[in-house]
XYZ file of C-alpha atoms in Angstrom:
522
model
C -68.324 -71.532 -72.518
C -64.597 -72.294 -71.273
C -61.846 -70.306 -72.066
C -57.871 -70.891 -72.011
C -55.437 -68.343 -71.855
C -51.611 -68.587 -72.867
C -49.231 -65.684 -72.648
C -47.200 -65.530 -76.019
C -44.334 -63.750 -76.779
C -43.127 -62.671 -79.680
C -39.836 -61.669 -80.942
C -37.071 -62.300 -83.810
C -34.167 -63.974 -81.866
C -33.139 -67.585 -82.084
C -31.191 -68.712 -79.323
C -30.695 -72.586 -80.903
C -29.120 -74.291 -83.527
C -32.358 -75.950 -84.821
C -35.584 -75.710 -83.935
C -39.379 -77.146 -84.223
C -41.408 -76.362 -87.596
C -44.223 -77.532 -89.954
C -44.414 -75.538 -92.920
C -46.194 -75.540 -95.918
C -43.313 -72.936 -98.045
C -44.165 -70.459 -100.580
C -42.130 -71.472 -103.838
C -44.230 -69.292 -105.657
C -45.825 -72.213 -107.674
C -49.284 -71.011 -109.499
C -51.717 -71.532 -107.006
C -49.660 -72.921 -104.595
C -49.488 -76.201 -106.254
C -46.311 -77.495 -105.408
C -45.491 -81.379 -104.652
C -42.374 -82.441 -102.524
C -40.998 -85.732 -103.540
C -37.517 -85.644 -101.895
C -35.909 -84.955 -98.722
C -32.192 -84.965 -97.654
C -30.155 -83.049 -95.391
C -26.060 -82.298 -93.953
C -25.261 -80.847 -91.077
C -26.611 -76.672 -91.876
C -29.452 -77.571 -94.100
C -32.462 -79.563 -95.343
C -33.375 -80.015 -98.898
C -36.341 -80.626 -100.737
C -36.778 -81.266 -104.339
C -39.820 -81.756 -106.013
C -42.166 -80.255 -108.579
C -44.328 -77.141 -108.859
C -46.821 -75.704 -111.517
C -45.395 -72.856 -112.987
C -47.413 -71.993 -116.120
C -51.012 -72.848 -116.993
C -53.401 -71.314 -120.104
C -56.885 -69.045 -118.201
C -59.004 -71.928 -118.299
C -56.821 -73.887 -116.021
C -55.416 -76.215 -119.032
C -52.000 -76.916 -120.701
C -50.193 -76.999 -117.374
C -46.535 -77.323 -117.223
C -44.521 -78.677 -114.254
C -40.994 -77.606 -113.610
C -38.220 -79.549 -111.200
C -37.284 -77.410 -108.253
C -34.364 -77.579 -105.400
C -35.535 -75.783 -102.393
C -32.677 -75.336 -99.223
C -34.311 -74.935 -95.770
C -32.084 -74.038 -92.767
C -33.046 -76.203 -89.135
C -35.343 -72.803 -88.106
C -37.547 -73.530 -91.629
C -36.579 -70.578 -93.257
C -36.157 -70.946 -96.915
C -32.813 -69.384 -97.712
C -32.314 -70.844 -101.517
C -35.109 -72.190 -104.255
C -33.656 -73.151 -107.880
C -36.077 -74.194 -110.775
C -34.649 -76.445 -112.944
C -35.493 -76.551 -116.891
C -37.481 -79.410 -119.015
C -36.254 -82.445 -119.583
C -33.982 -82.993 -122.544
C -36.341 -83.572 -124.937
C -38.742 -80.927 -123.377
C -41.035 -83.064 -121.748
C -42.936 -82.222 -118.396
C -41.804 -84.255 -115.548
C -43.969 -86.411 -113.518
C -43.457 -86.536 -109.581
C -42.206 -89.630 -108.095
C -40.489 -89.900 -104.505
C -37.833 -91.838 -105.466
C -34.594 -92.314 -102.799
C -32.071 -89.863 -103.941
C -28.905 -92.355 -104.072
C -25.927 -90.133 -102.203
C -22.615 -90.341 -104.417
C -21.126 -88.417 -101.479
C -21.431 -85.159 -99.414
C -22.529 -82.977 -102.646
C -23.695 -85.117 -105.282
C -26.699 -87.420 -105.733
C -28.332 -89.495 -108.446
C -31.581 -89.306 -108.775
C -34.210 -90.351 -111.364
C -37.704 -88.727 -113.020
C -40.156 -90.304 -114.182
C -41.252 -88.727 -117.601
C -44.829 -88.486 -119.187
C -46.126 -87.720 -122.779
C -48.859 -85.075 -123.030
C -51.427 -86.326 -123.216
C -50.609 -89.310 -121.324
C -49.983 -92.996 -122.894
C -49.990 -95.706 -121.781
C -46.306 -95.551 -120.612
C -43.854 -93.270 -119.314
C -39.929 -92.786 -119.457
C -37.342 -92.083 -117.077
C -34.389 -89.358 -116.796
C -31.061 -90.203 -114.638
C -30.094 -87.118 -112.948
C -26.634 -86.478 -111.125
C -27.301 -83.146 -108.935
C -24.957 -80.939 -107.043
C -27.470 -80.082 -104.189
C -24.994 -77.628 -102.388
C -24.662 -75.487 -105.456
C -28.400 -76.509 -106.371
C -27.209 -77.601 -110.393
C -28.122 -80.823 -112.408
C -23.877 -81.794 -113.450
C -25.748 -84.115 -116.092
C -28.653 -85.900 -117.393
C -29.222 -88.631 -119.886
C -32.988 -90.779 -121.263
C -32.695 -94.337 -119.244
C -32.899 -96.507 -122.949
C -35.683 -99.018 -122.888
C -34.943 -102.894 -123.977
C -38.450 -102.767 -125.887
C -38.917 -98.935 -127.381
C -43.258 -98.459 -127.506
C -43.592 -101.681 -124.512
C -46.454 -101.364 -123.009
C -44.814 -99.654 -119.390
C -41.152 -99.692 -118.177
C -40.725 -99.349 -114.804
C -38.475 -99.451 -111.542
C -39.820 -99.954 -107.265
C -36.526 -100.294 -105.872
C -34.588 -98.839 -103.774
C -30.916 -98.735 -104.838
C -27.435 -97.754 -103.953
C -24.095 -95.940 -105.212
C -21.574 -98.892 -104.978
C -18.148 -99.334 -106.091
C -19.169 -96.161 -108.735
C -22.894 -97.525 -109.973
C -25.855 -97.733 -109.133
C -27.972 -100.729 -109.774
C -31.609 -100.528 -110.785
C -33.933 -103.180 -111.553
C -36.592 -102.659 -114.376
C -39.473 -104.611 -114.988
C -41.153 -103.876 -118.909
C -44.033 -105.472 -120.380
C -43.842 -105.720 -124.492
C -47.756 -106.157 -124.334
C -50.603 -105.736 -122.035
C -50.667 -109.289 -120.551
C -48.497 -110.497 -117.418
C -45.611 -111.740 -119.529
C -43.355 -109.646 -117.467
C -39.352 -109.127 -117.901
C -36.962 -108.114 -115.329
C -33.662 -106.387 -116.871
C -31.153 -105.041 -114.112
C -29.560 -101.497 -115.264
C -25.724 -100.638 -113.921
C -25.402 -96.482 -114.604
C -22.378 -95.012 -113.522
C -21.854 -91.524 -112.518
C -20.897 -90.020 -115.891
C -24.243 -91.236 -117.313
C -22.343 -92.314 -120.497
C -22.850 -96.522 -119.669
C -25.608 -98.255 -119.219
C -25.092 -101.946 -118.576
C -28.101 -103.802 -119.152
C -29.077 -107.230 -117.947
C -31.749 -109.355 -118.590
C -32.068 -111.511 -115.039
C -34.440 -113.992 -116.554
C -38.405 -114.515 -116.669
C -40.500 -115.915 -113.476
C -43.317 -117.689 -113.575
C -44.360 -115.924 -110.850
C -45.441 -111.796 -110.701
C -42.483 -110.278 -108.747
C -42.084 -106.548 -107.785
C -38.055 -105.868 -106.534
C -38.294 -103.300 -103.824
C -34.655 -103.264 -102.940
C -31.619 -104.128 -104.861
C -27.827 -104.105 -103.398
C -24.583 -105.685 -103.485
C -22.589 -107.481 -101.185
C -19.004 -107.677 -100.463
C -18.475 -110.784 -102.828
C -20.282 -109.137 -105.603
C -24.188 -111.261 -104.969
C -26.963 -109.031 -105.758
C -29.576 -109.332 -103.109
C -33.164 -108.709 -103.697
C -36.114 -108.178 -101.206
C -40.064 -107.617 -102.881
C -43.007 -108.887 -103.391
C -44.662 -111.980 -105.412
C -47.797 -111.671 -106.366
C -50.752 -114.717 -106.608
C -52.224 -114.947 -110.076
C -55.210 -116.831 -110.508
C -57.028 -117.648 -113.830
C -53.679 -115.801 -115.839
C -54.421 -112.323 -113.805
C -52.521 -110.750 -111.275
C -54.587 -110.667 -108.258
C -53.538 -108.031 -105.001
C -52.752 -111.111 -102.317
C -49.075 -111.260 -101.853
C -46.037 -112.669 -99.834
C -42.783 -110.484 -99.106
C -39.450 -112.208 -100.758
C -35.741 -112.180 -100.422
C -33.375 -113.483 -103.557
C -29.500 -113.802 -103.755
C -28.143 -113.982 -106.839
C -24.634 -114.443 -108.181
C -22.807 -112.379 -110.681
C -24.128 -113.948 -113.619
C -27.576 -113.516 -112.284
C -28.091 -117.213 -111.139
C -30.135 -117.771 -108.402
C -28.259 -119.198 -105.065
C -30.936 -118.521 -103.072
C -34.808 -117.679 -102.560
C -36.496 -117.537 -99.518
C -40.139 -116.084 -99.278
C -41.595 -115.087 -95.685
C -44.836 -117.211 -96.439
C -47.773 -115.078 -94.944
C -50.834 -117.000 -96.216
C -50.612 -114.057 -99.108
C -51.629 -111.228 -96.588
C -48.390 -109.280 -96.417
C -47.198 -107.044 -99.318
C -45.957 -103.336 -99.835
C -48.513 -102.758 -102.902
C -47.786 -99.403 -103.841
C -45.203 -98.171 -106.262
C -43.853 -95.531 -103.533
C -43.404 -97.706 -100.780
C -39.190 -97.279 -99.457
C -39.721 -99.145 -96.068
C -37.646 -101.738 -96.137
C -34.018 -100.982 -94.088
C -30.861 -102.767 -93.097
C -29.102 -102.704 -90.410
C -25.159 -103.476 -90.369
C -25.722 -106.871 -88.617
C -27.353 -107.857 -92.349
C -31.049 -108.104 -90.813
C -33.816 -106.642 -92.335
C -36.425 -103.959 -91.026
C -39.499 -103.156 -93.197
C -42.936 -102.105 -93.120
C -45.652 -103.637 -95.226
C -49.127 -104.216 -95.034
C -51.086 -106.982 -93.728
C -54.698 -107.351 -95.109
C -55.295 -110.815 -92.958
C -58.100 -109.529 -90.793
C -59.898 -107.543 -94.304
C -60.985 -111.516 -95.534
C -61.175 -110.112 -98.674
C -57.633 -108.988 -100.223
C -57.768 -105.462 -100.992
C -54.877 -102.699 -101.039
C -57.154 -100.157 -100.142
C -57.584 -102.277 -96.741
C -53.872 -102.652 -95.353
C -52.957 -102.319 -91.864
C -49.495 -101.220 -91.686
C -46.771 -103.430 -89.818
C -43.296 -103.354 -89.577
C -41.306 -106.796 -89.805
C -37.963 -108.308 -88.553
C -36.058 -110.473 -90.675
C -33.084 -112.604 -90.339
C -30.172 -111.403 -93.535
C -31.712 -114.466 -95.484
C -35.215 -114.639 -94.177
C -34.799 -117.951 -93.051
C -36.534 -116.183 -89.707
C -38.927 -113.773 -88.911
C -37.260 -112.218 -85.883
C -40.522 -109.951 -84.791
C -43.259 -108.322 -86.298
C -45.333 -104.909 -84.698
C -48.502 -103.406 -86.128
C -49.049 -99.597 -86.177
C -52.349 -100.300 -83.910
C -53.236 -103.457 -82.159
C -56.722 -102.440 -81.457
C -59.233 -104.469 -83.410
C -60.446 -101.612 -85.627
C -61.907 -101.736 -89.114
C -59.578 -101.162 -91.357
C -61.949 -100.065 -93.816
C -62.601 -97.302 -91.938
C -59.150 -96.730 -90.855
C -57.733 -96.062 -94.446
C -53.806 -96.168 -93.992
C -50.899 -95.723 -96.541
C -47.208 -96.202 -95.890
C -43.986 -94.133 -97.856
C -40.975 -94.240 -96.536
C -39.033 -95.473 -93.360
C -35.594 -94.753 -91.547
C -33.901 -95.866 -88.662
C -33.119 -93.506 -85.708
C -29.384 -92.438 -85.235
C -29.678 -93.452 -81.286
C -30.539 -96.495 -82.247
C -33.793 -96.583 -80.685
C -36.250 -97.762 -83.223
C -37.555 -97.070 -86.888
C -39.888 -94.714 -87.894
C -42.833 -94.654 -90.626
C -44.591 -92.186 -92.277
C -47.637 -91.627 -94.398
C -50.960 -90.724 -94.067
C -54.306 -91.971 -92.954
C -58.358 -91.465 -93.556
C -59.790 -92.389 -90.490
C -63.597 -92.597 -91.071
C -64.760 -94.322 -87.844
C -66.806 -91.105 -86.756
C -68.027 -89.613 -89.583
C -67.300 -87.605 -92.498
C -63.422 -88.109 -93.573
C -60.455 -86.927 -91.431
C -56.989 -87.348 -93.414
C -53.724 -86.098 -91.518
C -50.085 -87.414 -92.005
C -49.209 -90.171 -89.493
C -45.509 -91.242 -88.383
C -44.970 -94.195 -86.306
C -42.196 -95.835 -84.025
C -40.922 -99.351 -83.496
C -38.352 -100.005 -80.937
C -35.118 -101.858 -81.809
C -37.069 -105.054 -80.176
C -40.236 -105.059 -82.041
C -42.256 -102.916 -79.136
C -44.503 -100.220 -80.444
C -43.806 -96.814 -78.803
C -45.838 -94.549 -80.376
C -48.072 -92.854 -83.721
C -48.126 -89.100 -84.528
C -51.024 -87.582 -86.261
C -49.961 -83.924 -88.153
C -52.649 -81.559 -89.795
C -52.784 -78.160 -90.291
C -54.126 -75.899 -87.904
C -57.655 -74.487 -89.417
C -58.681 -77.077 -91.793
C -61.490 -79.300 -91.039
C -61.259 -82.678 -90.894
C -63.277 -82.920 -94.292
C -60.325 -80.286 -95.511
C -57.534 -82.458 -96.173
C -57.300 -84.709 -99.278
C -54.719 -86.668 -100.536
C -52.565 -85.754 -97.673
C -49.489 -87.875 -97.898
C -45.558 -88.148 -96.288
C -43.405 -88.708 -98.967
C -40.297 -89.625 -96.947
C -38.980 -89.258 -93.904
C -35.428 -89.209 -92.773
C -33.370 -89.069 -90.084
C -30.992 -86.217 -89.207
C -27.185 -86.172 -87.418
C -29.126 -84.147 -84.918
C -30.998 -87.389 -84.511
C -34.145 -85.308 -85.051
C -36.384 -86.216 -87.762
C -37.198 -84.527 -91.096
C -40.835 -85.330 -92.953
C -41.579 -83.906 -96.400
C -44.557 -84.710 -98.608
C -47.989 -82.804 -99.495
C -51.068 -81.221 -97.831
C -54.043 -81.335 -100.349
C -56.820 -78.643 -100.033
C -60.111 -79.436 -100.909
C -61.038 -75.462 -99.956
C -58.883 -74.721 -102.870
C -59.720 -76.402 -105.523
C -57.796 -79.304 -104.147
C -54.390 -77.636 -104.774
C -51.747 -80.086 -103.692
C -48.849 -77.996 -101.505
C -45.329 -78.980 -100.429
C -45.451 -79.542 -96.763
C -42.043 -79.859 -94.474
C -41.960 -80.948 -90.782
C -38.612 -80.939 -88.604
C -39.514 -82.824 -85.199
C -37.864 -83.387 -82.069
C -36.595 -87.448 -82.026
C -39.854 -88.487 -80.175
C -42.113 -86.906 -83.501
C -42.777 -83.876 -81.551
C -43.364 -80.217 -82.688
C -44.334 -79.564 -79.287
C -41.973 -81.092 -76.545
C -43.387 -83.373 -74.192
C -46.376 -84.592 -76.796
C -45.135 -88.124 -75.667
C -46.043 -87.943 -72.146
C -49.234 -89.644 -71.439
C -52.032 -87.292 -69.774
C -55.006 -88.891 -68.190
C -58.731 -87.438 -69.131
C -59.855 -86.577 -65.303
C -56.602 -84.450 -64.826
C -57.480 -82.517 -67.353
C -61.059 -82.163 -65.858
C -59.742 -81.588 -62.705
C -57.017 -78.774 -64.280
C -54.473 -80.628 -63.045
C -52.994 -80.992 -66.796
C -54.168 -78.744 -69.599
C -55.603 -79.772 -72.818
C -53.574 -77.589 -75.289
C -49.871 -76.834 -75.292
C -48.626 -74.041 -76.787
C -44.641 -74.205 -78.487
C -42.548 -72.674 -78.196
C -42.827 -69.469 -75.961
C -41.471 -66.832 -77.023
C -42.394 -67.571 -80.788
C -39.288 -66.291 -82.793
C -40.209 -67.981 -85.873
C -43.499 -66.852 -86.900
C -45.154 -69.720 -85.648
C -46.597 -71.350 -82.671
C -47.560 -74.879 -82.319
C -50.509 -76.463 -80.511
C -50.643 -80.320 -79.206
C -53.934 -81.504 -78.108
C -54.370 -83.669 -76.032
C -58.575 -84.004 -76.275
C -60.532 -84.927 -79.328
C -64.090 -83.064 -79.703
C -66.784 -83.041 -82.422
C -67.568 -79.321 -81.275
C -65.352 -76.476 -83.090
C -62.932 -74.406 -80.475
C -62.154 -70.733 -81.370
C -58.830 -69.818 -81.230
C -57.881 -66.171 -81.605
C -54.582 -64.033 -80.755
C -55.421 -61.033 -78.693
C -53.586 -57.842 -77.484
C -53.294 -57.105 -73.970
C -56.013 -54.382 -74.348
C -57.827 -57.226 -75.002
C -58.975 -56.650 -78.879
C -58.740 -59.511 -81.239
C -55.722 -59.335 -84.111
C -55.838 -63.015 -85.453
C -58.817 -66.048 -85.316
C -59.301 -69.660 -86.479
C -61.163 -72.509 -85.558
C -60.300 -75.931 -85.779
C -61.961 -79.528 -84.379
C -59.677 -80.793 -81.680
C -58.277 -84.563 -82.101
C -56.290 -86.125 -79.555
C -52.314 -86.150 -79.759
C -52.828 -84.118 -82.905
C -50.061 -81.181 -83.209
C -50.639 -78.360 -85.311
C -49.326 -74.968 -86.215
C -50.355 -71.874 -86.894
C -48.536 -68.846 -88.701
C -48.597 -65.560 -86.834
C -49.780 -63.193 -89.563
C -46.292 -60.791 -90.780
C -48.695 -57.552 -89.407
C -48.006 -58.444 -85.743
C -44.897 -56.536 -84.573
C -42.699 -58.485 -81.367
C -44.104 -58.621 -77.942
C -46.599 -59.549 -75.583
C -50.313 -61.431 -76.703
C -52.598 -63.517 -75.339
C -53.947 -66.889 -76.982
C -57.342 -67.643 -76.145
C -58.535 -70.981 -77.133
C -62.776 -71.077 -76.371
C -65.391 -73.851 -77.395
């Protein structure tokens, strides 16, 4: 049996500005369902809104979802949570992890997407303009629908507060066939105008990801078009960029023609960036080496374009290795560029099934600014099985003015009763909770205890949490238990070790400050 001993130290001063965390909050939602849909930030604090369960009959039934606002300072200590009432016409709001569009330093605009009980076959949407500083919705107003009872009415894209509006495109079917129609909404901040546009009808299935204006009033578009054979829509797709004038004439449309293997598929996909020389950065997925177009089957890869897409600049996978991709199940959210410059990040999740059973654990990934792949993070919690974790996901990810990066999204729990909970990550700018996870340790110096195998952040602990990067992967469950020095053992867990994996574990409120020992034993 081997053993490994770390010295910890515990006390209640912070000596930094920020620090390290992964948390999974208490918001007091009914048991501990809670999703997190949003993230944003300023300089003191980090906010999350999202929705929690906060009433439910004793048979588990007639649940009811409420908004909340939750402000985290940089330690991950929750110093504010605000619950928010219904909707205005009292109906339970449906998570989504929509951009919030910044108005400026206070306000945002922000839309929910809305769901009869029980559910139809389509779904409406609230605009929102929230104070998050002084956690308050200033006003809220039903998004009208061109086709009241169409068969769904929806939005992908990912918009932006210009010259007073914000610009969203909608696409609305009037019946279930793929006789789709496109209708471009202009809101302004007091909610009371809502300019609606149709753009026209394609023959073609397009999904607009991103909508913006230039400087001489264009709208520009970047999605997806879907193939359809035999009159239905089928999952093989090629990305898209479209410039249109004021009148919603098309000047130009250039598609990145990908033999129909490149696509972002789902409806919360927010990877696609610009940067201020006008070219694009984006991660999609690329289902070339599945032969048999599938979404289930992407393999995430991030894409340079030039402003028009007349070039593909570059183009970088998440992992070159020629693995299965139907065992390596993995889903992209949301994607931001680092303040240094340096690259762009990803995150989402991933069910890696290449050794049995079903391990799911968050995953964030970084391109550098010329197309080189520098590294993928794996997150889980410390204590749940690989087999634990369901449904696990990174909603978005953002990066602060610390240049550090914040991840929110959810942790599912299969051991109970596969509650979804919030789950919040601040990281150090190479994805770390545990500083030097990026430095590359070979096997034999850890068999020759030249490295170790665990590190242990940070030390002293004056957060109520330590965090462990491993740097092994093992089938065989280690111990892990927090000891006094008499030796007697105040805290245990076990976990299965995976390589470059960092997790954390929360130092029960029972142990006073001072000096323990961490013993980690297979």
């Amino acid at each position: 049996m081997k053993y490994i001993f770390f010295i910890i130290f515990v006390s209640h001063l912070q000596a930094q500005n920020h620090s390290y965390f992964s948390i999974i909050p208490d918001l007091g939602a009914i048991d501990d369902k809670c999703y997190l849909d949003a993230v944003t930030y300023d300089s003191n604090y980090i906010y999350i809104l999202g929705s929690l369960l906060t009433s439910q009959d004793s048979n588990g039934r007639n649940k009811v979802w409420d908004i909340y606002l939750s402000k985290f300072d940089y330690h991950g200590k929750l110093i504010a949570k605000t619950i928010f009432p219904d909707s205005s016409d009292g109906i339970p709001y449906i998570d989504a992890n929509y951009p919030m569009i910044k108005i400026n330093e206070s306000l945002y605009f922000y839309s929910w997407n809305l769901h009869e009980y029980p559910p139809q076959n389509n779904s409406d949407y609230e605009a929102f303009i929230i104070d998050i500083k002084n956690a308050k919705i200033i006003r809220k107003k039903r998004i009208p629908r061109p086709f009241p009872g169409d068969y769904y009415f929806i939005h992908y894209c990912k918009a932006f507060f210009h010259n007073g509006k914000v610009n969203l495109m909608f696409e609305t079917n009037p019946n279930d066939t793929i006789d789709i129609h496109y209708y471009m909404y202009e809101i302004d901040t007091s909610l009371n105008n809502f300019k609606i546009d149709s753009i026209g009808r394609f023959n073609q299935k397009l999904t607009f990801y991103w909508v913006s204006k230039n400087q001489k009033n264009e709208y520009e578009f970047v999605g997806e078009v879907s193939k359809i054979k035999n009159g239905e829509i089928t999952s093989e797709m090629n990305l898209f960029y479209m410039k249109m004038d004021s009148t919603f004439k098309i000047i130009k449309r250039q598609d990145y023609i990908g033999n129909f293997n490149y696509g972002f598929v789902t409806a919360d996909n927010y990877t696609i960036l610009r940067n201020e020389d006008n070219t694009w950065v984006m991660s999609a997925y690329d289902w070339v080496i599945t032969k048999e177009p599938d979404p289930n089957y992407g393999k995430p890869t991030t894409l340079k374009f030039s402003p028009e897409f007349d070039s593909l600049i570059w183009k970088r996978s998440m992992y070159e290795k020629p693995v299965d991709v139907k065992l390596m199940n993995s889903w992209i959210y949301y994607a931001d560029k680092m303040k240094d410059g340096s690259g762009y990040i990803t995150a989402g999740d991933q069910y890696d099934q290449r050794v049995g059973g079903r391990e799911n654990y968050a995953v964030l990934y970084k391109v550098s600014e010329n197309g080189d792949s520098l590294w993928t993070r794996k997150y889980i919690p410390l204590g749940w099985t690989k087999e634990r974790t369901v449904g696990t996901g990174m909603s978005q990810v953002k990066v602060s003015d610390f240049n550090t990066i914040i991840m929110g999204g959810i942790a599912g729990d299969r051991d109970q009763n596969y509650a979804v909970k919030a789950w919040l990550l601040h990281l150090d700018s190479d994805g770390c909770l545990v500083p030097g996870c990026n430095t590359t340790i070979n096997t034999k110096d850890i068999i020759d205890k030249k490295d170790k195998a665990f590190v242990v952040y940070p030390n002293p602990s004056s957060s109520g949490k330590i965090y462990l990067l491993s740097r092994i992967s093992s089938n065989e469950k280690y111990n892990l238990s927090l000891l006094n020095l008499q030796g007697i053992e105040i805290y245990k867990n076990e976990f299965l070790p995976m390589e470059g994996a960092q997790y954390f574990i929360e130092i029960p409120e029972k142990i006073k400050p001072g000096e323990y020992i961490l013993q980690i034993k297979k």
